[in-house]
Every structure is written in structure tokens, then in C-alpha cells.
Amino acid sequence: MEDLKGKLYVVGIGPGSADHISPAALRAIEEADLVVGYRTYMLLVRKLIKGKDKVQTGMTEEIDRARMAVDEASKGRTVAVISSGDAGVYGMGTLMFEVLKERGWKRGDSPDIQIIPGMTSMNACASLVGAPLGHDSCMISLSDLLTPWEVIEKRLEAAASSDFVIGLYNPASGRRQRQIVRAQQILLKYRSPETPVALVRSAYRHRQHILKTNLEDMLDYEIGMLTTVLIGSTQTYMYEGYMITPRGYHHKYDLEKGTVMEGQTPGRQLNTDLIH
Ligand code: SAH
């Protein structure tokens, strides 16, 4: 019965341009006879999926779509479930495992599941504004549709107070406007109003829009469902229009001369007596 074993690919297609989808993702989509995903994402890969069976659904039918994909793959088909960015980052990845688990699926059962990584928005958006992720960072989704708002606030506080660069996913939508206002208030408790902020909408898509601002003024601009908000740490600075978070080389090396600073040793813990 081995030949009846189906295959379930969970595919991240990257931010939306053909240049930023991986060859592995392309192969998985190519191999699939059924492709499942949101309408918008199907449109992004429409050339690849011509002639294949497709199930396109809207945003709110995720569970049905995951169930259906599992059903079809269990029967022996090759199914690709596509998500934008990385499928495991606020995407369909976990839901696929939850549906399998609910059905008592075990490793070795049909279908085989394989996750194909994609470039998440945090990376895609960062690349459009410079090198803001040069030091520790985290992602926080401001969507309280499935997560209690208190939990989100707690994470905002923790990330803000421990000086992470932060990428805010799902920052706002037509109905959800209050969350980003509250996020700004929390961040301003710990960071200067001049902290660099980038608002990147539809990265690597047709309507791409990049806006560089700061923590104080960020709400003067449109922030919506297709925006990722990148917030600098206390170390992040702007140079020639680029947003940069240093890794810390300047603590140890003289970057102009390329020499090690007095009292520091390469390959050893930073001597903090010498930095302020
Ligand atoms: N799985 C996706 C995230 C889905 S959550 C990923 O890994 O990127 C949806 C949120 O992702 C949006 O609200 C927005 O904050 C962000 N996003 C998705 N695509 C984007 C794009 N092309 N440009 C900017 N932000 C994007």
C-alpha cells in the first residue's frame, strides 16, 4: 500500500516576488497535484499553479482548508499548502500539525509531511531598510483575534524593556487600530522618541511602500494589514537613510584601522570595564 501514501508539503513562498521564493518551494509546488491557500497567495504564484487543482479560500476558512488538505493528502495525493513568508511563522504550519494530531496521525502514516521554509516578512522588510537585525530581535503579532491582549502587552513590555529590535506583525487592520497605539505607548516607556522605526508595506510586491520614521511619529502614517513595523533597539541608528543595528564590533575593534582595541581580546568575552 506504500504507493498510496500521500504527501503534504507546507510551503512558505516568501514575501511575494518570484525572486524571493526558494527553489525547494518551487519544486514542491511543481510536484503537487493540489494546491491549497489564501486567494492572495495563490495569485502570487499563479503562473506556477496553472492547470493544477486549486482550493482557494478566504482568511477565515483556515481550519476547513487545513482539514481538507489533510484529507486529500491522506488519500494518497500530493498536496501543497502555501503560506506567504514562512509557513511556520503565524502561518498554516502549526495548524496542519494540529489537524494531524487530532486525527491520531503518527510518523510513518499517510501523509508524509514536509515543511519548506520561506523568507519571513521580518527578513524581507529588514532587507529593504538596511541591516536592522544585526543584534537580538523578536517578532510580536499584535493580533488579539486568537491571543488574549494581556499576553501581547506582557510580551511588548518584556521585549521593550530588554532592548530587542522588534518586528510587529499584524499591527492593525480596518477594525483593529487600538493595538498599535498601545504598543507605541509601551515602547516609549523604555526607548527614546527618536528610536528609528520602519513601516514596510507589501514588501517585494506590486504595491511595496517603505517609510522610515521614529517611535514618536510612527502613528502619523498609514499602518495596515500588509505592514510590518520594525522598531529599533536603543543601539539602532540611521545612516544615509539606512537603519542599522550594530553587532558590537565597535566595542572591540577600531573599525577604521582594523585593529583590536587596547584591553580587548578577539575570541574572548568582551571586557566591559572599557565600554560605557
Ligand atoms: N507567514 C507570514 C506572516 C503571516 S502574518 C510571514 O512569515 O511573513 C501576516 C502579517 O505578516 C501581516 O499583517 C504583515 O505584518 C506581515 N506581512 C506579510 N507579508 C508581508 C509583506 N509582503 N510585506 C510586509 N509585511 C508583510
PDB file of C-alpha atoms and ligand atoms in Angstrom:
ATOM      1  CA  MET A   1       0.000   0.000   0.000  1.00  0.00           C
ATOM      2  CA  GLU A   2       3.132   2.176   0.084  1.00  0.00           C
ATOM      3  CA  ASP A   3       2.181   3.787  -3.218  1.00  0.00           C
ATOM      4  CA  LEU A   4      -0.985   5.154  -1.641  1.00  0.00           C
ATOM      5  CA  LYS A   5       0.976   7.242   0.783  1.00  0.00           C
ATOM      6  CA  GLY A   6       0.240  10.875   0.251  1.00  0.00           C
ATOM      7  CA  LYS A   7       2.480  13.849   0.636  1.00  0.00           C
ATOM      8  CA  LEU A   8       1.744  17.096   2.367  1.00  0.00           C
ATOM      9  CA  TYR A   9       4.051  19.993   1.634  1.00  0.00           C
ATOM     10  CA  VAL A  10       3.698  23.049   3.807  1.00  0.00           C
ATOM     11  CA  VAL A  11       5.325  25.718   1.726  1.00  0.00           C
ATOM     12  CA  GLY A  12       6.485  29.218   2.574  1.00  0.00           C
ATOM     13  CA  ILE A  13       6.555  31.237  -0.617  1.00  0.00           C
ATOM     14  CA  GLY A  14       8.429  34.268   0.725  1.00  0.00           C
ATOM     15  CA  PRO A  15       7.180  37.845   0.637  1.00  0.00           C
ATOM     16  CA  GLY A  16       5.643  37.700  -2.816  1.00  0.00           C
ATOM     17  CA  SER A  17       8.098  38.136  -5.651  1.00  0.00           C
ATOM     18  CA  ALA A  18       9.362  35.343  -7.872  1.00  0.00           C
ATOM     19  CA  ASP A  19      12.935  36.266  -6.984  1.00  0.00           C
ATOM     20  CA  HIS A  20      12.455  35.512  -3.318  1.00  0.00           C
ATOM     21  CA  ILE A  21      10.826  32.101  -3.433  1.00  0.00           C
ATOM     22  CA  SER A  22      13.253  29.233  -2.878  1.00  0.00           C
ATOM     23  CA  PRO A  23      13.981  26.543  -5.481  1.00  0.00           C
ATOM     24  CA  ALA A  24      12.779  23.946  -2.918  1.00  0.00           C
ATOM     25  CA  ALA A  25       9.428  25.740  -2.621  1.00  0.00           C
ATOM     26  CA  LEU A  26       9.124  25.871  -6.403  1.00  0.00           C
ATOM     27  CA  ARG A  27       9.818  22.136  -6.662  1.00  0.00           C
ATOM     28  CA  ALA A  28       7.210  21.295  -4.015  1.00  0.00           C
ATOM     29  CA  ILE A  29       4.565  23.376  -5.765  1.00  0.00           C
ATOM     30  CA  GLU A  30       5.540  21.860  -9.091  1.00  0.00           C
ATOM     31  CA  GLU A  31       5.206  18.343  -7.699  1.00  0.00           C
ATOM     32  CA  ALA A  32       1.818  18.930  -6.091  1.00  0.00           C
ATOM     33  CA  ASP A  33      -1.383  17.967  -7.854  1.00  0.00           C
ATOM     34  CA  LEU A  34      -3.494  20.016  -5.447  1.00  0.00           C
ATOM     35  CA  VAL A  35      -2.567  23.468  -4.188  1.00  0.00           C
ATOM     36  CA  VAL A  36      -4.335  24.989  -1.211  1.00  0.00           C
ATOM     37  CA  GLY A  37      -4.033  28.551   0.088  1.00  0.00           C
ATOM     38  CA  TYR A  38      -5.446  32.040   0.521  1.00  0.00           C
ATOM     39  CA  ARG A  39      -6.596  33.737  -2.615  1.00  0.00           C
ATOM     40  CA  THR A  40      -3.904  36.411  -2.358  1.00  0.00           C
ATOM     41  CA  TYR A  41      -1.084  33.885  -2.128  1.00  0.00           C
ATOM     42  CA  MET A  42      -2.470  31.829  -4.993  1.00  0.00           C
ATOM     43  CA  LEU A  43      -2.352  34.973  -7.078  1.00  0.00           C
ATOM     44  CA  LEU A  44       1.296  35.481  -6.173  1.00  0.00           C
ATOM     45  CA  VAL A  45       2.175  32.083  -7.609  1.00  0.00           C
ATOM     46  CA  ARG A  46      -0.489  31.888 -10.304  1.00  0.00           C
ATOM     47  CA  LYS A  47       1.968  31.143 -13.096  1.00  0.00           C
ATOM     48  CA  LEU A  48       3.319  28.124 -11.210  1.00  0.00           C
ATOM     49  CA  ILE A  49      -0.020  26.554 -10.498  1.00  0.00           C
ATOM     50  CA  LYS A  50      -1.679  26.830 -13.867  1.00  0.00           C
ATOM     51  CA  GLY A  51      -3.554  23.645 -14.708  1.00  0.00           C
ATOM     52  CA  LYS A  52      -3.388  22.199 -11.186  1.00  0.00           C
ATOM     53  CA  ASP A  53      -6.303  21.550  -8.870  1.00  0.00           C
ATOM     54  CA  LYS A  54      -6.697  24.522  -6.572  1.00  0.00           C
ATOM     55  CA  VAL A  55      -8.621  25.307  -3.453  1.00  0.00           C
ATOM     56  CA  GLN A  56      -8.680  29.000  -2.782  1.00  0.00           C
ATOM     57  CA  THR A  57     -10.279  30.271   0.333  1.00  0.00           C
ATOM     58  CA  GLY A  58     -10.630  33.493   2.259  1.00  0.00           C
ATOM     59  CA  MET A  59      -8.910  34.346   5.506  1.00  0.00           C
ATOM     60  CA  THR A  60     -11.474  32.921   7.887  1.00  0.00           C
ATOM     61  CA  GLU A  61     -11.697  29.420   6.478  1.00  0.00           C
ATOM     62  CA  GLU A  62      -8.290  28.260   7.660  1.00  0.00           C
ATOM     63  CA  ILE A  63      -9.427  25.258   9.645  1.00  0.00           C
ATOM     64  CA  ASP A  64     -11.595  23.888   6.847  1.00  0.00           C
ATOM     65  CA  ARG A  65      -8.758  24.359   4.441  1.00  0.00           C
ATOM     66  CA  ALA A  66      -6.276  22.556   6.711  1.00  0.00           C
ATOM     67  CA  ARG A  67      -8.701  19.645   7.195  1.00  0.00           C
ATOM     68  CA  MET A  68      -9.341  19.337   3.516  1.00  0.00           C
ATOM     69  CA  ALA A  69      -5.615  19.383   2.701  1.00  0.00           C
ATOM     70  CA  VAL A  70      -5.010  16.596   5.239  1.00  0.00           C
ATOM     71  CA  ASP A  71      -7.946  14.550   3.881  1.00  0.00           C
ATOM     72  CA  GLU A  72      -6.729  14.744   0.316  1.00  0.00           C
ATOM     73  CA  ALA A  73      -3.104  14.005   1.213  1.00  0.00           C
ATOM     74  CA  SER A  74      -4.130  11.045   3.413  1.00  0.00           C
ATOM     75  CA  LYS A  75      -5.841   9.533   0.380  1.00  0.00           C
ATOM     76  CA  GLY A  76      -2.552   9.500  -1.498  1.00  0.00           C
ATOM     77  CA  ARG A  77      -2.442  12.841  -3.268  1.00  0.00           C
ATOM     78  CA  THR A  78       0.457  15.287  -3.243  1.00  0.00           C
ATOM     79  CA  VAL A  79      -0.835  18.470  -1.690  1.00  0.00           C
ATOM     80  CA  ALA A  80       0.968  21.790  -1.262  1.00  0.00           C
ATOM     81  CA  VAL A  81      -0.417  24.156   1.333  1.00  0.00           C
ATOM     82  CA  ILE A  82       1.010  27.576   0.718  1.00  0.00           C
ATOM     83  CA  SER A  83       1.549  30.457   3.116  1.00  0.00           C
ATOM     84  CA  SER A  84       3.247  33.777   2.499  1.00  0.00           C
ATOM     85  CA  GLY A  85       6.626  34.332   4.111  1.00  0.00           C
ATOM     86  CA  ASP A  86       7.458  31.282   6.185  1.00  0.00           C
ATOM     87  CA  ALA A  87       4.555  28.887   6.684  1.00  0.00           C
ATOM     88  CA  GLY A  88       5.541  28.291  10.297  1.00  0.00           C
ATOM     89  CA  VAL A  89       5.535  31.977  11.268  1.00  0.00           C
ATOM     90  CA  TYR A  90       1.930  32.952  12.078  1.00  0.00           C
ATOM     91  CA  GLY A  91       1.053  30.687   9.163  1.00  0.00           C
ATOM     92  CA  MET A  92      -0.600  27.392   8.276  1.00  0.00           C
ATOM     93  CA  GLY A  93       2.279  25.211   9.533  1.00  0.00           C
ATOM     94  CA  THR A  94       1.122  24.609  13.092  1.00  0.00           C
ATOM     95  CA  LEU A  95      -2.495  24.190  12.083  1.00  0.00           C
ATOM     96  CA  MET A  96      -1.526  21.320   9.786  1.00  0.00           C
ATOM     97  CA  PHE A  97       0.137  19.516  12.699  1.00  0.00           C
ATOM     98  CA  GLU A  98      -2.860  20.214  14.932  1.00  0.00           C
ATOM     99  CA  VAL A  99      -5.225  18.642  12.432  1.00  0.00           C
ATOM    100  CA  LEU A 100      -2.944  15.608  12.045  1.00  0.00           C
ATOM    101  CA  LYS A 101      -2.682  15.259  15.819  1.00  0.00           C
ATOM    102  CA  GLU A 102      -6.454  15.482  16.236  1.00  0.00           C
ATOM    103  CA  ARG A 103      -6.752  12.550  13.819  1.00  0.00           C
ATOM    104  CA  GLY A 104      -4.232  10.403  15.688  1.00  0.00           C
ATOM    105  CA  TRP A 105      -1.719  10.542  12.843  1.00  0.00           C
ATOM    106  CA  LYS A 106       1.707   9.078  13.632  1.00  0.00           C
ATOM    107  CA  ARG A 107       5.059   9.402  11.859  1.00  0.00           C
ATOM    108  CA  GLY A 108       5.117   6.910   9.020  1.00  0.00           C
ATOM    109  CA  ASP A 109       1.350   7.172   8.433  1.00  0.00           C
ATOM    110  CA  SER A 110      -0.033   8.751   5.298  1.00  0.00           C
ATOM    111  CA  PRO A 111       0.599  11.546   4.533  1.00  0.00           C
ATOM    112  CA  ASP A 112       4.265  12.319   4.810  1.00  0.00           C
ATOM    113  CA  ILE A 113       4.610  15.916   5.859  1.00  0.00           C
ATOM    114  CA  GLN A 114       7.408  18.176   4.785  1.00  0.00           C
ATOM    115  CA  ILE A 115       7.905  21.821   5.674  1.00  0.00           C
ATOM    116  CA  ILE A 116       9.599  24.045   3.141  1.00  0.00           C
ATOM    117  CA  PRO A 117      10.986  27.212   4.708  1.00  0.00           C
ATOM    118  CA  GLY A 118      10.304  30.639   3.265  1.00  0.00           C
ATOM    119  CA  MET A 119      11.691  34.094   3.857  1.00  0.00           C
ATOM    120  CA  THR A 120       9.595  35.635   6.599  1.00  0.00           C
ATOM    121  CA  SER A 121       8.432  39.284   6.456  1.00  0.00           C
ATOM    122  CA  MET A 122      10.854  40.280   9.177  1.00  0.00           C
ATOM    123  CA  ASN A 123      13.793  39.379   6.913  1.00  0.00           C
ATOM    124  CA  ALA A 124      12.214  40.656   3.735  1.00  0.00           C
ATOM    125  CA  CYS A 125      11.308  44.013   5.292  1.00  0.00           C
ATOM    126  CA  ALA A 126      14.658  44.360   7.046  1.00  0.00           C
ATOM    127  CA  SER A 127      16.490  43.946   3.752  1.00  0.00           C
ATOM    128  CA  LEU A 128      14.593  46.915   2.317  1.00  0.00           C
ATOM    129  CA  VAL A 129      15.715  49.320   5.030  1.00  0.00           C
ATOM    130  CA  GLY A 130      19.312  48.314   5.780  1.00  0.00           C
ATOM    131  CA  ALA A 131      20.571  45.974   8.496  1.00  0.00           C
ATOM    132  CA  PRO A 132      18.238  46.473  11.461  1.00  0.00           C
ATOM    133  CA  LEU A 133      18.510  42.845  12.653  1.00  0.00           C
ATOM    134  CA  GLY A 134      22.240  42.912  13.400  1.00  0.00           C
ATOM    135  CA  HIS A 135      21.589  42.179  17.049  1.00  0.00           C
ATOM    136  CA  ASP A 136      18.957  40.311  19.089  1.00  0.00           C
ATOM    137  CA  SER A 137      15.427  40.717  17.820  1.00  0.00           C
ATOM    138  CA  CYS A 138      11.987  39.242  18.217  1.00  0.00           C
ATOM    139  CA  MET A 139       8.635  39.177  16.463  1.00  0.00           C
ATOM    140  CA  ILE A 140       5.359  40.013  18.112  1.00  0.00           C
ATOM    141  CA  SER A 141       1.966  39.756  16.462  1.00  0.00           C
ATOM    142  CA  LEU A 142      -0.481  42.428  17.580  1.00  0.00           C
ATOM    143  CA  SER A 143      -3.463  40.349  16.532  1.00  0.00           C
ATOM    144  CA  ASP A 144      -5.675  39.641  19.524  1.00  0.00           C
ATOM    145  CA  LEU A 145      -8.110  37.544  17.499  1.00  0.00           C
ATOM    146  CA  LEU A 146      -6.613  34.320  18.863  1.00  0.00           C
ATOM    147  CA  THR A 147      -4.367  35.601  21.679  1.00  0.00           C
ATOM    148  CA  PRO A 148      -5.542  37.478  24.795  1.00  0.00           C
ATOM    149  CA  TRP A 149      -4.483  41.128  24.644  1.00  0.00           C
ATOM    150  CA  GLU A 150      -2.931  40.936  28.149  1.00  0.00           C
ATOM    151  CA  VAL A 151      -0.461  38.329  26.884  1.00  0.00           C
ATOM    152  CA  ILE A 152       0.519  40.542  23.974  1.00  0.00           C
ATOM    153  CA  GLU A 153       1.044  43.537  26.275  1.00  0.00           C
ATOM    154  CA  LYS A 154       3.217  41.466  28.564  1.00  0.00           C
ATOM    155  CA  ARG A 155       5.412  40.447  25.651  1.00  0.00           C
ATOM    156  CA  LEU A 156       5.626  44.027  24.404  1.00  0.00           C
ATOM    157  CA  GLU A 157       6.772  45.129  27.867  1.00  0.00           C
ATOM    158  CA  ALA A 158       9.343  42.329  28.061  1.00  0.00           C
ATOM    159  CA  ALA A 159      10.716  42.938  24.576  1.00  0.00           C
ATOM    160  CA  ALA A 160      10.798  46.706  25.048  1.00  0.00           C
ATOM    161  CA  SER A 161      12.498  46.555  28.447  1.00  0.00           C
ATOM    162  CA  SER A 162      15.108  44.023  27.349  1.00  0.00           C
ATOM    163  CA  ASP A 163      16.070  46.081  24.323  1.00  0.00           C
ATOM    164  CA  PHE A 164      15.190  43.711  21.490  1.00  0.00           C
ATOM    165  CA  VAL A 165      14.764  45.030  17.982  1.00  0.00           C
ATOM    166  CA  ILE A 166      11.088  44.249  17.421  1.00  0.00           C
ATOM    167  CA  GLY A 167       9.160  43.269  14.315  1.00  0.00           C
ATOM    168  CA  LEU A 168       5.443  43.797  14.745  1.00  0.00           C
ATOM    169  CA  TYR A 169       3.328  41.518  12.582  1.00  0.00           C
ATOM    170  CA  ASN A 170      -0.422  42.069  12.103  1.00  0.00           C
ATOM    171  CA  PRO A 171      -0.045  45.591  13.525  1.00  0.00           C
ATOM    172  CA  ALA A 172      -3.501  46.850  12.545  1.00  0.00           C
ATOM    173  CA  SER A 173      -6.475  46.245  10.299  1.00  0.00           C
ATOM    174  CA  GLY A 174      -9.670  48.051   9.407  1.00  0.00           C
ATOM    175  CA  ARG A 175     -11.228  47.048  12.716  1.00  0.00           C
ATOM    176  CA  ARG A 176      -8.092  46.757  14.833  1.00  0.00           C
ATOM    177  CA  GLN A 177      -6.486  50.174  15.327  1.00  0.00           C
ATOM    178  CA  ARG A 178      -6.088  50.435  19.097  1.00  0.00           C
ATOM    179  CA  GLN A 179      -3.302  47.844  19.480  1.00  0.00           C
ATOM    180  CA  ILE A 180      -0.603  49.761  17.652  1.00  0.00           C
ATOM    181  CA  VAL A 181      -1.363  52.873  19.722  1.00  0.00           C
ATOM    182  CA  ARG A 182      -0.900  50.904  22.918  1.00  0.00           C
ATOM    183  CA  ALA A 183       2.270  49.269  21.562  1.00  0.00           C
ATOM    184  CA  GLN A 184       3.756  52.703  20.908  1.00  0.00           C
ATOM    185  CA  GLN A 185       2.917  53.827  24.471  1.00  0.00           C
ATOM    186  CA  ILE A 186       4.649  50.778  25.949  1.00  0.00           C
ATOM    187  CA  LEU A 187       7.732  51.214  23.772  1.00  0.00           C
ATOM    188  CA  LEU A 188       8.029  54.893  24.672  1.00  0.00           C
ATOM    189  CA  LYS A 189       8.364  53.916  28.332  1.00  0.00           C
ATOM    190  CA  TYR A 190      11.718  52.301  27.528  1.00  0.00           C
ATOM    191  CA  ARG A 191      13.033  53.914  24.358  1.00  0.00           C
ATOM    192  CA  SER A 192      13.665  57.422  23.133  1.00  0.00           C
ATOM    193  CA  PRO A 193      11.105  59.097  20.837  1.00  0.00           C
ATOM    194  CA  GLU A 194      13.872  59.274  18.190  1.00  0.00           C
ATOM    195  CA  THR A 195      14.278  55.480  18.019  1.00  0.00           C
ATOM    196  CA  PRO A 196      14.312  54.529  14.323  1.00  0.00           C
ATOM    197  CA  VAL A 197      11.145  52.832  13.063  1.00  0.00           C
ATOM    198  CA  ALA A 198      10.442  51.489   9.578  1.00  0.00           C
ATOM    199  CA  LEU A 199       6.970  50.818   8.227  1.00  0.00           C
ATOM    200  CA  VAL A 200       7.222  48.399   5.342  1.00  0.00           C
ATOM    201  CA  ARG A 201       4.091  47.562   3.416  1.00  0.00           C
ATOM    202  CA  SER A 202       3.787  44.836   0.779  1.00  0.00           C
ATOM    203  CA  ALA A 203       7.496  44.100   0.701  1.00  0.00           C
ATOM    204  CA  TYR A 204       8.594  42.738  -2.688  1.00  0.00           C
ATOM    205  CA  ARG A 205       5.085  43.058  -4.037  1.00  0.00           C
ATOM    206  CA  HIS A 206       3.492  45.330  -6.542  1.00  0.00           C
ATOM    207  CA  ARG A 207       2.441  47.992  -4.057  1.00  0.00           C
ATOM    208  CA  GLN A 208       5.605  48.000  -1.951  1.00  0.00           C
ATOM    209  CA  HIS A 209       5.896  51.065   0.263  1.00  0.00           C
ATOM    210  CA  ILE A 210       8.715  51.880   2.661  1.00  0.00           C
ATOM    211  CA  LEU A 211       8.574  54.611   5.255  1.00  0.00           C
ATOM    212  CA  LYS A 212      11.287  55.478   7.721  1.00  0.00           C
ATOM    213  CA  THR A 213      10.238  57.381  10.789  1.00  0.00           C
ATOM    214  CA  ASN A 214      10.719  57.222  14.548  1.00  0.00           C
ATOM    215  CA  LEU A 215       8.886  55.991  17.611  1.00  0.00           C
ATOM    216  CA  GLU A 216       7.264  59.332  18.298  1.00  0.00           C
ATOM    217  CA  ASP A 217       5.898  59.982  14.810  1.00  0.00           C
ATOM    218  CA  MET A 218       5.126  56.451  13.615  1.00  0.00           C
ATOM    219  CA  LEU A 219       1.375  56.785  14.067  1.00  0.00           C
ATOM    220  CA  ASP A 220       1.185  59.728  11.675  1.00  0.00           C
ATOM    221  CA  TYR A 221       1.403  57.254   8.799  1.00  0.00           C
ATOM    222  CA  GLU A 222      -0.793  54.514   7.473  1.00  0.00           C
ATOM    223  CA  ILE A 223      -0.253  51.157   9.172  1.00  0.00           C
ATOM    224  CA  GLY A 224      -2.408  48.287   7.952  1.00  0.00           C
ATOM    225  CA  MET A 225      -2.730  44.569   7.445  1.00  0.00           C
ATOM    226  CA  LEU A 226       0.091  44.413   4.941  1.00  0.00           C
ATOM    227  CA  THR A 227       2.556  46.385   7.054  1.00  0.00           C
ATOM    228  CA  THR A 228       5.402  45.056   9.160  1.00  0.00           C
ATOM    229  CA  VAL A 229       6.638  47.570  11.725  1.00  0.00           C
ATOM    230  CA  LEU A 230      10.352  47.352  12.500  1.00  0.00           C
ATOM    231  CA  ILE A 231      11.339  49.078  15.728  1.00  0.00           C
ATOM    232  CA  GLY A 232      14.982  49.707  16.510  1.00  0.00           C
ATOM    233  CA  SER A 233      16.671  48.934  19.823  1.00  0.00           C
ATOM    234  CA  THR A 234      18.444  51.661  21.812  1.00  0.00           C
ATOM    235  CA  GLN A 235      21.531  50.872  19.682  1.00  0.00           C
ATOM    236  CA  THR A 236      19.858  51.188  16.284  1.00  0.00           C
ATOM    237  CA  TYR A 237      20.763  54.264  14.254  1.00  0.00           C
ATOM    238  CA  MET A 238      20.161  55.745  10.809  1.00  0.00           C
ATOM    239  CA  TYR A 239      22.992  56.329   8.384  1.00  0.00           C
ATOM    240  CA  GLU A 240      22.442  57.590   4.853  1.00  0.00           C
ATOM    241  CA  GLY A 241      18.832  56.514   5.067  1.00  0.00           C
ATOM    242  CA  TYR A 242      19.727  53.005   6.231  1.00  0.00           C
ATOM    243  CA  MET A 243      18.548  51.576   9.523  1.00  0.00           C
ATOM    244  CA  ILE A 244      21.436  49.840  11.262  1.00  0.00           C
ATOM    245  CA  THR A 245      21.745  47.836  14.473  1.00  0.00           C
ATOM    246  CA  PRO A 246      25.406  47.283  15.283  1.00  0.00           C
ATOM    247  CA  ARG A 247      26.639  43.854  16.306  1.00  0.00           C
ATOM    248  CA  GLY A 248      29.122  45.422  18.631  1.00  0.00           C
ATOM    249  CA  TYR A 249      32.348  45.243  16.615  1.00  0.00           C
ATOM    250  CA  HIS A 250      32.985  48.870  17.516  1.00  0.00           C
ATOM    251  CA  HIS A 251      33.372  47.836  21.179  1.00  0.00           C
ATOM    252  CA  LYS A 252      36.285  45.603  20.331  1.00  0.00           C
ATOM    253  CA  TYR A 253      37.865  46.844  17.149  1.00  0.00           C
ATOM    254  CA  ASP A 254      38.903  50.145  15.682  1.00  0.00           C
ATOM    255  CA  LEU A 255      36.835  49.842  12.511  1.00  0.00           C
ATOM    256  CA  GLU A 256      38.879  52.396  10.597  1.00  0.00           C
ATOM    257  CA  LYS A 257      42.263  50.873  11.305  1.00  0.00           C
ATOM    258  CA  GLY A 258      41.048  47.271  11.604  1.00  0.00           C
ATOM    259  CA  THR A 259      42.977  46.828  14.838  1.00  0.00           C
ATOM    260  CA  VAL A 260      41.906  45.387  18.191  1.00  0.00           C
ATOM    261  CA  MET A 261      41.298  47.979  20.896  1.00  0.00           C
ATOM    262  CA  GLU A 262      43.545  48.032  23.906  1.00  0.00           C
ATOM    263  CA  GLY A 263      42.385  45.712  26.677  1.00  0.00           C
ATOM    264  CA  GLN A 264      40.206  43.592  24.351  1.00  0.00           C
ATOM    265  CA  THR A 265      40.956  40.104  23.039  1.00  0.00           C
ATOM    266  CA  PRO A 266      39.450  38.601  19.857  1.00  0.00           C
ATOM    267  CA  GLY A 267      37.602  35.338  20.527  1.00  0.00           C
ATOM    268  CA  ARG A 268      37.202  36.203  24.212  1.00  0.00           C
ATOM    269  CA  GLN A 269      34.391  37.732  26.205  1.00  0.00           C
ATOM    270  CA  LEU A 270      34.066  41.483  25.799  1.00  0.00           C
ATOM    271  CA  ASN A 271      35.906  43.383  28.515  1.00  0.00           C
ATOM    272  CA  THR A 272      33.126  45.628  29.782  1.00  0.00           C
ATOM    273  CA  ASP A 273      35.328  47.699  32.069  1.00  0.00           C
ATOM    274  CA  LEU A 274      36.353  49.570  28.959  1.00  0.00           C
ATOM    275  CA  ILE A 275      32.969  50.429  27.458  1.00  0.00           C
ATOM    276  CA  HIS A 276      30.366  52.784  28.741  1.00  0.00           C
TER     277      HIS A 276
HETATM  278  N1  SAH B   1       3.763  33.776   7.437  1.00  0.00           N
HETATM  279  C1  SAH B   1       3.960  35.191   7.208  1.00  0.00           C
HETATM  280  C2  SAH B   1       3.265  36.046   8.254  1.00  0.00           C
HETATM  281  C3  SAH B   1       1.762  35.998   8.205  1.00  0.00           C
HETATM  282  S1  SAH B   1       1.016  37.058   9.390  1.00  0.00           S
HETATM  283  C4  SAH B   1       5.464  35.501   7.177  1.00  0.00           C
HETATM  284  O1  SAH B   1       6.266  34.653   7.547  1.00  0.00           O
HETATM  285  O2  SAH B   1       5.815  36.610   6.778  1.00  0.00           O
HETATM  286  C5  SAH B   1       0.567  38.420   8.372  1.00  0.00           C
HETATM  287  C6  SAH B   1       1.439  39.632   8.660  1.00  0.00           C
HETATM  288  O3  SAH B   1       2.710  39.447   8.054  1.00  0.00           O
HETATM  289  C7  SAH B   1       0.932  40.941   8.080  1.00  0.00           C
HETATM  290  O4  SAH B   1      -0.016  41.554   8.922  1.00  0.00           O
HETATM  291  C8  SAH B   1       2.206  41.746   7.970  1.00  0.00           C
HETATM  292  O5  SAH B   1       2.558  42.277   9.244  1.00  0.00           O
HETATM  293  C9  SAH B   1       3.223  40.689   7.602  1.00  0.00           C
HETATM  294  N2  SAH B   1       3.438  40.591   6.144  1.00  0.00           N
HETATM  295  C10 SAH B   1       3.123  39.558   5.352  1.00  0.00           C
HETATM  296  N3  SAH B   1       3.545  39.773   4.083  1.00  0.00           N
HETATM  297  C11 SAH B   1       4.155  40.990   4.087  1.00  0.00           C
HETATM  298  C12 SAH B   1       4.813  41.774   3.092  1.00  0.00           C
HETATM  299  N4  SAH B   1       4.950  41.339   1.827  1.00  0.00           N
HETATM  300  N5  SAH B   1       5.312  42.986   3.458  1.00  0.00           N
HETATM  301  C13 SAH B   1       5.219  43.431   4.721  1.00  0.00           C
HETATM  302  N6  SAH B   1       4.623  42.718   5.703  1.00  0.00           N
HETATM  303  C14 SAH B   1       4.099  41.519   5.391  1.00  0.00           C
END
